[in-house]
Each structure stands twice: as structure tokens, then as C-alpha cells.
Coordinates of C-alpha atoms in Angstrom, one line a residue:
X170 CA 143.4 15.1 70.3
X171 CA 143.5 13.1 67.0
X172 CA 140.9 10.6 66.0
X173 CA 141.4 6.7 65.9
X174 CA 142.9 5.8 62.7
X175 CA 140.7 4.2 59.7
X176 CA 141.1 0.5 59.8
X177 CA 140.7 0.0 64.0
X178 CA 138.5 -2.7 64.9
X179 CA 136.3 -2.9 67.4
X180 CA 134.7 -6.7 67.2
X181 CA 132.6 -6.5 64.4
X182 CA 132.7 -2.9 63.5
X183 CA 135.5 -1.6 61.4
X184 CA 136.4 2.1 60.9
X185 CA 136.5 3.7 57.7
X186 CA 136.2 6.9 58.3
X187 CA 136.3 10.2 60.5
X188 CA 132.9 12.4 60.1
X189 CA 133.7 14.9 62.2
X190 CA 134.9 16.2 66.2
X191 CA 132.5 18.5 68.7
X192 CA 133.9 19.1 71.7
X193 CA 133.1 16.3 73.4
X194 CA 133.2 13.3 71.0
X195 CA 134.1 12.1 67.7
X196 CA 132.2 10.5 65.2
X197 CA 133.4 7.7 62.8
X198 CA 131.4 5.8 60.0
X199 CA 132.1 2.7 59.9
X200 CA 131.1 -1.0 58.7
X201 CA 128.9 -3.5 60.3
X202 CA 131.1 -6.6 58.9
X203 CA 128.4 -9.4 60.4
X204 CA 125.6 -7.3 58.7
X205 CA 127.2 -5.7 55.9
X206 CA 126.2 -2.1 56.2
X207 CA 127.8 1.2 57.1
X208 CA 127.3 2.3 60.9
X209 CA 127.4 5.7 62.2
X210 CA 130.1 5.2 66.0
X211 CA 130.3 8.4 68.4
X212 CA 133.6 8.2 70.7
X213 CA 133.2 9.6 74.0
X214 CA 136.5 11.7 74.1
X215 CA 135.1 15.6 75.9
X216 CA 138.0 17.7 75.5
X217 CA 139.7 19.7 78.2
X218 CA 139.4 16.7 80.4
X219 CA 141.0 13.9 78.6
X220 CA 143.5 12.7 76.0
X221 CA 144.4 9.6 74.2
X222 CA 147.2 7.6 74.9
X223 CA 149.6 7.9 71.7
X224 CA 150.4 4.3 71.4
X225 CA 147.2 2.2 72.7
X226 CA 144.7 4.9 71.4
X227 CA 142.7 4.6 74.9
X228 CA 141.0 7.4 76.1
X229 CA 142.1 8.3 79.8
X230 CA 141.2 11.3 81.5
X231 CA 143.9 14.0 82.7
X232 CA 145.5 14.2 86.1
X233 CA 142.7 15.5 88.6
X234 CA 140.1 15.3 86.1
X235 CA 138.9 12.0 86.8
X236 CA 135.8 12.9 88.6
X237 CA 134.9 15.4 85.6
X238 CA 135.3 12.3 83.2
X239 CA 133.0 10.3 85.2
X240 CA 130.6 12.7 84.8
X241 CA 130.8 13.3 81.2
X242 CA 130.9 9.7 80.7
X243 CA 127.2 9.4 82.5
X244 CA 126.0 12.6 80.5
X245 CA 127.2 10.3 77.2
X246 CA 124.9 6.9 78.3
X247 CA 122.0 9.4 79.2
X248 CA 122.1 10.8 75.5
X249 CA 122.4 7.3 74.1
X250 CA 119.6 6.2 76.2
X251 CA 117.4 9.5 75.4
X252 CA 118.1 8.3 71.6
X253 CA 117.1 4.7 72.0
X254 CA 113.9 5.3 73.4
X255 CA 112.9 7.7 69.9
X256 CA 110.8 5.8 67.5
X257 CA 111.1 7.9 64.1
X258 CA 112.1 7.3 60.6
X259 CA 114.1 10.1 60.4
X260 CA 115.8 10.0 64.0
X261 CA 118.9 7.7 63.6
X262 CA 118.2 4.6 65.7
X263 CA 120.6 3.1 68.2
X264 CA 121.8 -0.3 67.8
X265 CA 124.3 -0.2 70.8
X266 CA 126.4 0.9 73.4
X267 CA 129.4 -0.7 74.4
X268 CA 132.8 -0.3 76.1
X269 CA 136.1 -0.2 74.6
X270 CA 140.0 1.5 75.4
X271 CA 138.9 3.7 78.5
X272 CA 135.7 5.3 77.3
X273 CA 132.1 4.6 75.6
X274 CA 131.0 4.5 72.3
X275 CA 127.4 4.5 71.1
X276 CA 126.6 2.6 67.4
X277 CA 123.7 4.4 65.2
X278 CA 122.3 4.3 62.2
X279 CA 124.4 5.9 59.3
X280 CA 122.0 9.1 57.9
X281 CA 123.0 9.2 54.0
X282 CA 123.4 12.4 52.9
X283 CA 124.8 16.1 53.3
X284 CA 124.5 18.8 55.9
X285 CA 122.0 21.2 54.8
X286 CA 123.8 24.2 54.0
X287 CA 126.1 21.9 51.5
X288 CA 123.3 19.6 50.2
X289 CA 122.0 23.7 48.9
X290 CA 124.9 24.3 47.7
X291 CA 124.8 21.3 45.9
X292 CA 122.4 22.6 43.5
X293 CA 120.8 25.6 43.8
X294 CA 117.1 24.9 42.5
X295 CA 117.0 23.1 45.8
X296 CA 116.0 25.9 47.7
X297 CA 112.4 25.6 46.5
X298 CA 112.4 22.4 48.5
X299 CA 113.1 24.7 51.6
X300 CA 109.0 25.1 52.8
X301 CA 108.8 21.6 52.1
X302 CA 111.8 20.6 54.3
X303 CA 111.0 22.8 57.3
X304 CA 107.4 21.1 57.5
X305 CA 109.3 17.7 57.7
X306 CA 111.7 19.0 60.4
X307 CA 108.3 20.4 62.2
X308 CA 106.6 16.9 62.2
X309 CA 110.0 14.9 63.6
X310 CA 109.6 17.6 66.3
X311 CA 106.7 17.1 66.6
X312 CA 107.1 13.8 67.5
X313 CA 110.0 14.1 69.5
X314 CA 108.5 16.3 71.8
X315 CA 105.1 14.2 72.2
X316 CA 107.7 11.9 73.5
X317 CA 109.0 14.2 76.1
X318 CA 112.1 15.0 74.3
X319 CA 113.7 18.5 73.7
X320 CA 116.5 18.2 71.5
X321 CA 118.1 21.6 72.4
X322 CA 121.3 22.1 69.4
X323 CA 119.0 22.1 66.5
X324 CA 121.4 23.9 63.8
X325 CA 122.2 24.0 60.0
X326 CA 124.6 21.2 60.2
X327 CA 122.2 18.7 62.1
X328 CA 120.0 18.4 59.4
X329 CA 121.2 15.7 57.1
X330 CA 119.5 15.8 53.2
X331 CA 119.5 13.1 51.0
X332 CA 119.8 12.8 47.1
X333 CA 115.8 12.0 47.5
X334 CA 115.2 15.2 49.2
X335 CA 114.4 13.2 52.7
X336 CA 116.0 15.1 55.7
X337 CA 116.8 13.4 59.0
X338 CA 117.4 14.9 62.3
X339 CA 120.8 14.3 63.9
X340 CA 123.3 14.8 66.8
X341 CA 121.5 14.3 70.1
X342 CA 124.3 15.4 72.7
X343 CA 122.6 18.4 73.8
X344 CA 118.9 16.4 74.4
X345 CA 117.0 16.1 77.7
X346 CA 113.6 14.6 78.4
X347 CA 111.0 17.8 78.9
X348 CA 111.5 18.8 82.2
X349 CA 113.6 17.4 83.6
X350 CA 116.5 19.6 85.2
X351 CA 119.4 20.2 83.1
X352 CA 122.5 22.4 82.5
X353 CA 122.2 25.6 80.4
X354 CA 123.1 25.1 76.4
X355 CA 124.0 28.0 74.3
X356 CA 124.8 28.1 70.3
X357 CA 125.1 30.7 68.9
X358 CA 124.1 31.7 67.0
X359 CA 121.0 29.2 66.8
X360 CA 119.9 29.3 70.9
X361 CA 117.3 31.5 72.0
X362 CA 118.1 33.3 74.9
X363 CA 116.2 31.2 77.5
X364 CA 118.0 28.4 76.9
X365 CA 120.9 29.9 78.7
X366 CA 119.5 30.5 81.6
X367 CA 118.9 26.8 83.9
X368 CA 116.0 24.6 83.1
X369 CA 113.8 27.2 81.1
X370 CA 113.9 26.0 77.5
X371 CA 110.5 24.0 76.0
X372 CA 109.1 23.3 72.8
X373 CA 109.5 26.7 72.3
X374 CA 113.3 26.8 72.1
X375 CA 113.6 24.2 69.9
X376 CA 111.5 26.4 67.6
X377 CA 112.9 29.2 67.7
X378 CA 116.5 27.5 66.9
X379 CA 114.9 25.5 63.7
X380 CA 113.8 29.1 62.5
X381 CA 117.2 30.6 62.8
X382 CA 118.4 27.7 60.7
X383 CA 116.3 28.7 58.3
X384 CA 117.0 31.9 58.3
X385 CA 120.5 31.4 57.7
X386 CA 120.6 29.0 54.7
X387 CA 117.9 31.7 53.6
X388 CA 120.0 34.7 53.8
X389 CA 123.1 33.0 53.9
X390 CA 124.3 34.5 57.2
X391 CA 124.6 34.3 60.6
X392 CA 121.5 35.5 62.7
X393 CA 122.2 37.8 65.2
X394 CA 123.6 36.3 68.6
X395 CA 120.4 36.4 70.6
X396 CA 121.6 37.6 73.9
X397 CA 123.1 40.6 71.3
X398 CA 119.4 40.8 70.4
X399 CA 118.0 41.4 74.0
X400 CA 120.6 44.6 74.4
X401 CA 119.3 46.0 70.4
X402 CA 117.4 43.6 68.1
X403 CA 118.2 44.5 64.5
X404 CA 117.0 41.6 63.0
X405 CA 115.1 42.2 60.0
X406 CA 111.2 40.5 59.3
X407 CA 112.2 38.1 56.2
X408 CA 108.9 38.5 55.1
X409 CA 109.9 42.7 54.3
X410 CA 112.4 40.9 52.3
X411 CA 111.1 41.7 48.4
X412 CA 113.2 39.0 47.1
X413 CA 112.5 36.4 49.4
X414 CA 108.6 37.3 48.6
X415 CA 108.7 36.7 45.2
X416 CA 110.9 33.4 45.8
X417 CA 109.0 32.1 48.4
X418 CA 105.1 32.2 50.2
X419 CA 104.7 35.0 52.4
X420 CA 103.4 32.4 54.9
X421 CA 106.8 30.5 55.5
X422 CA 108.6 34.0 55.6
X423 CA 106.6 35.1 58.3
X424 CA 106.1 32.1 60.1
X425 CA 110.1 31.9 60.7
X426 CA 109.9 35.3 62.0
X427 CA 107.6 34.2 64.4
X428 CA 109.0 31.6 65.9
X429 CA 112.4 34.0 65.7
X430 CA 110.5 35.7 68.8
X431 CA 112.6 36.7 71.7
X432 CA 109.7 36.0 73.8
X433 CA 108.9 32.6 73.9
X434 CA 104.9 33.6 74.3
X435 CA 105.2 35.5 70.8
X436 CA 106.7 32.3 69.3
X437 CA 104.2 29.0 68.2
X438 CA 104.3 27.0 71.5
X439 CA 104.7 23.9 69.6
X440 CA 105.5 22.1 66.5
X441 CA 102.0 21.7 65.5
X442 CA 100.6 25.2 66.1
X443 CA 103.7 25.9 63.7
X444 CA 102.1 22.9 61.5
X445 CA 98.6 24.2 61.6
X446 CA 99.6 27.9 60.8
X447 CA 101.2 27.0 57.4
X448 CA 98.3 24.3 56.7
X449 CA 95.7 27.2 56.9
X450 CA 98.9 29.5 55.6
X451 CA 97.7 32.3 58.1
X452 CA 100.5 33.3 60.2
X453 CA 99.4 36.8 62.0
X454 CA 102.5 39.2 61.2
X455 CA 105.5 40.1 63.9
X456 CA 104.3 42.0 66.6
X457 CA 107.8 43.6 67.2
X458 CA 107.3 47.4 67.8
X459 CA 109.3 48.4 64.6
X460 CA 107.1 46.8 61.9
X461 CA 104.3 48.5 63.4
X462 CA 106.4 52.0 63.9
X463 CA 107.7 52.0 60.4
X464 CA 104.0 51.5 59.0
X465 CA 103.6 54.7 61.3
X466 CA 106.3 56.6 59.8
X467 CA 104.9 55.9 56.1
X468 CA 101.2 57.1 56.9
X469 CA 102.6 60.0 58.5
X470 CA 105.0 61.0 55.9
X471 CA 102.4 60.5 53.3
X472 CA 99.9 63.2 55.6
X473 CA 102.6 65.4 55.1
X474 CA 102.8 65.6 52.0
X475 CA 99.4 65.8 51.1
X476 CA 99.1 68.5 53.7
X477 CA 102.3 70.4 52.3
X478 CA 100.5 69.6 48.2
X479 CA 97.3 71.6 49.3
X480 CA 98.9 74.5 50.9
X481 CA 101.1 75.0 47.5
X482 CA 98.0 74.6 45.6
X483 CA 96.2 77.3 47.5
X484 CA 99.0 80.1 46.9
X485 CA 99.2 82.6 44.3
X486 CA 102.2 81.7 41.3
X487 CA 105.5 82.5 43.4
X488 CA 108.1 84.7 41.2
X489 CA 110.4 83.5 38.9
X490 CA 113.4 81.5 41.1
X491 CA 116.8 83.0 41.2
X492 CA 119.8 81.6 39.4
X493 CA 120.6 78.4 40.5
X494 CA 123.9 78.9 42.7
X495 CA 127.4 77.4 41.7
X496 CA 127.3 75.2 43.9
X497 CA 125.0 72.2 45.1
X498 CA 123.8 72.4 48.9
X499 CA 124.1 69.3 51.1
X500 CA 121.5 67.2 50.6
X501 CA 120.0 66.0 53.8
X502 CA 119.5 61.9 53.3
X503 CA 116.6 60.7 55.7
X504 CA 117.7 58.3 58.0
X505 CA 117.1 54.5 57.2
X506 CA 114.0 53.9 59.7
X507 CA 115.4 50.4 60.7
X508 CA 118.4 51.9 62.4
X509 CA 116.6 54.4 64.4
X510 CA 116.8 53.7 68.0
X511 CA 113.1 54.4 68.7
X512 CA 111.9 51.8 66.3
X513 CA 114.5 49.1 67.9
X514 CA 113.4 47.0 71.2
X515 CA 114.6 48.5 74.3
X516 CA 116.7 46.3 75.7
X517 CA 116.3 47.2 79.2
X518 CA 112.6 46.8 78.7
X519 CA 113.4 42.9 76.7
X520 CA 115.4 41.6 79.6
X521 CA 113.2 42.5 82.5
X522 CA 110.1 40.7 80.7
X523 CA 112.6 37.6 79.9
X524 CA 113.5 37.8 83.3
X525 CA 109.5 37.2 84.6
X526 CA 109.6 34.9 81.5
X527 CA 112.3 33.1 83.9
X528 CA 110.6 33.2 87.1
X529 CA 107.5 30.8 85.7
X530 CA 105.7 33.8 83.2
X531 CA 105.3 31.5 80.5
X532 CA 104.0 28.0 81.6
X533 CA 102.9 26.2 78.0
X534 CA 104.3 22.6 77.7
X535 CA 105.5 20.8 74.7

């Protein structure tokens, strides 16, 4: 489906722009020609279960998926209505909603700026501002969720910077008042696993999907899927990450591995526990098995040896050795301790404890 055109009019708002296309709208900046500033429009247009008519550019929904559209439409006025009752600075408010060529479209403010990951790119000394812009993110959730709002696709691309370093929090299609029931949202790979599942996500998963945004513009990849995490976690503590120590505070690194928990009761159960931790910047380490295991494989190696340097010590000078032979043996390379099965999670073990997680094991409220 193609977006309207630049120069459409709808009464006194004027496209200039296409800003981008999810799946179930697009989004247009445009100009407020009564006010004369630039507007952020979202067009209701979910695909799979509509199109637009090629010459009158409505939106009409395909044969025998009118109920669907319905639907969708409703889903659309609830986020709009979820947005409007948010009181922030950095929370784009809504002017209005109106009707127009068979769908909906919902008027915001326009967030100056650049998607994270670009806005880094940008300049690179910027990434010193990254402890700075996480506590801001942490204090607009904070907010939202004193409100009763969970915004549930928190991601790289949803933070918007500005030249002034000032960061907003965008896109509110995937929000729901705290809860309240709602359908299952998955990103990968920012969602934590509960929020798959119907009506378990909290505080907690908005968390854990700000941390995996960090991690990413921090390592510049992906994090692993998290329902790939459940069947063998191999994600790595950022705060063993040498380079990332000497470029940032321990206390950031480890705080995003906490709230990276697969557990939501090993995560910060809110924004301001998160807040508090790097205030007093004491954020207990990981509890995962493997940091602990391979802290146990170091002490015991270094027994070893002292055990292995005493009994040498003790015996009498051993002959002269033979000629070295004309050939090297093998050399037996110790296996990297992070890819040894024992030290990962057992999966069977992680999805029988999300599972009670599920059933009402965890009951902490935003």
C-alpha cells in the first residue's frame, strides 16, 4: 500500500512528508497552516486487511475483512485516547482525532530529532551522553507508569534525540493502561518473554525492553531473541565487557544486565528502583548461574596450579629432557567457559519457572 502523496489536504493540515509505515499505519509530518507549525499525522491503514483506493486515496477494508477493520479502527481511538490522557514533556501530545477518506487519523506533536541509533551515528562522542539518556528515558517511564500506562514497544527507533541532547518517547500503538486485559505483543528482539504470553507484562517489561535498547546501540547488535534465550541464554554481562568498563560506569553496565533478566523478579520492578540504584550507583551483580560458575572455574584452576607448583617443588631435579621431537603435538585449547553447556541456563528449568511466573508468581505492580 502506498502512502498519500505530499501536498494532500486535510482542512487545515497539509502534508509534506512521509516519516515512515509499521504495519498498521502510516505516519506523515505535516503543517498546521492556521498555527504555523509542523504536525506529526498517523493514518490508520493496518495491513492485511485493507487497501487504498488508487484514485480517491480512501482507505477501505478488503472483501470479508470488514469486521477485522472495525476492530482495528477501535484498537486505533483507544491508543489515541491512552496518548491524550499523558501529561509529559517528552511524550508527544495529542491535538486531535478526526475522520477523513474511510479511516482515522490522529494529529500529535512533531518530536524534532533523530532515531537513536542514527542521532549516535551522527557523531560519535555522543555515546557518553548514553547514562545520561537512559536516566531520562527512566523518569518518562516513570511517569507513564504512575499513570497506569505500559507502553509495551519500547525499541531503538522510538527514542527520538534532539541536537540539544533531549530525547522523547514515541509511537504509542502497542500501549495499554496497567492491567487492563490485552493481546500478546512480541518484538523481537526488544520483548521480554512474558510479554508474549496474554495479559502478563508490567513495569517490568517495559524495563527489560529499554535495556535491550541499550544494549544494542551499546554493542551495536541485535540481543538475543528472548524466547531463543529461555531454550540457551548466551547473552553476555556487559559489565565483563573490558571495553565497555573503561568507556562507561560499571554501574550502568550492570544495571542493564539486570533489568535484561529473564525473570521478571530478578529485574528492578520499576522505573524508580532502576532510578534509585544508579543514584546510590549500587547495582548488586547478575545472579545468572554462569557469572557465578565461571568465578568458580577461576578459583579452582588457580588451586590447581598452586597444588601442581608445590608438588614440583618438593621433587628431586628430574633428568635432562630428551630431544625435542620433529614434530609439534596437538595442543589441547581449553574450552571458552561461556560456551560450556553447564554454565548456560537450562532451559527446561527457565520455562517451567516463567511458566509459575505466568500463573500469578510474580505479583509487583508498576
Amino acid at each position: 500500500m502506498l502512502p498519500l502523496p505530499a501536498g494532500t489536504d486535510f482542512g487545515i493540515y497539509t502534508l509534506l512528508d512521509t516519516l515512515g509505515h509499521g504495519g498498521f499505519a502510516f505516519v506523515y509530518l505535516a503543517r498546521d497552516k492556521q498555527l504555523g507549525r509542523r504536525v506529526c499525522i498517523k493514518e490508520h491503514a493496518p495491513e492485511g486487511i485493507c487497501e487504498r483506493d488508487a484514485e480517491s486515496g480512501e482507505i477501505v477494508p478488503l472483501p470479508g475483512m470488514e469486521r477485522a477493520f472495525a476492530a482495528s479502527l477501535a484498537d486505533f481511538r483507544r491508543e489515541a485516547e491512552v496518548l491524550a490522557a499523558l501529561h509529559h514533556a517528552q511524550v508527544p501530545a495529542v491535538h486531535e482525532i478526526f475522520e477523513a477518506g474511510g479511516t482515522a487519523y490522529v494529529v500529535t506533536d512533531y518530536a524534532e530529532g533523530e532515531p537513536l541509533p542514527q542521532w549516535l551515528e551522527e557523531n560519535p562522542e555522543r555515546r557518553r551522553q548514553l547514562p545520561l539518556l537512559l536516566e531520562s528515558v527512566l523518569r518518562i517511564l516513570r511517569s507513564l507508569h504512575r499513570e497506569g500506562v505500559l507502553h509495551r514497544d519500547i525499541k531503538p527507533g522510538h527514542m527520538i534525540v534532539d541536537a540539544a541532547g533531549c530525547v522523547r518517547l514515541v509511537d504509542f500503538g502497542a500501549a495499554v493502561p496497567a492491567g487492563a486485559p490485552h493481546a500478546p505483543v512480541f518484538s523481537p528482539p526488544y520483548s521480554p518473554p512474558e510479554q508474549n504470553m496474554q495479559g502478563t507484562a508490567g513495569a517490568w517489561s517495559d524495563l527489560y525492553s529499554l535495556a535491550a535498547s541499550f544494549r544494542s546501540v551499546l554493542l551495536h547488535e541485535p540481543v538475543q531473541d528472548a524466547l531463543q534465550r529461555l531454550e540457551s541464554d548466551h547473552l553476555r554481562p556487559l559489565a565483563d565487557n573490558a571495553p565497555l568498563r573503561r568507556e562507561f560506569p560499571e554501574p550502568f553496565l550492570r544495571s542493564i544486565d539486570r533489568a535484561l533478566s529473564l525473570l521478571p523478579e530478578e529485574r528492578f520492578e520499576s522505573a524508580e528502583s532502576w532510578l534509585s540504584a544508579l543514584a546510590a550507583r549500587e547495582v548488586p551483580r547478575s545472579s545468572r548461574r554462569r557469572t557465578v560458575a565461571l568465578a568458580t572455574c577461576i578459583a579452582i584452576a588457580l588451586a590447581a596450579f598452586a597444588l601442581v607448583a608445590r608438588s614440583l617443588m618438593a621433587q628431586p631435579p628430574a633428568p635432562p629432557a630428551p630431544a625435542p621431537p620433529t614434530t609439534k603435538p596437538a595442543v589441547e585449547v581449553s574450552p571458552d567457559p561461556w560456551d560450556d553447556d553447564d554454565l548456560l541456563r537450562d532451559g527446561k528449568e527457565m520455562q517451567q519457572r516463567m511458566q509459575r511466573f505466568v500463573e500469578g508468581g510474580f505479583t509487583s505492580t508498576p
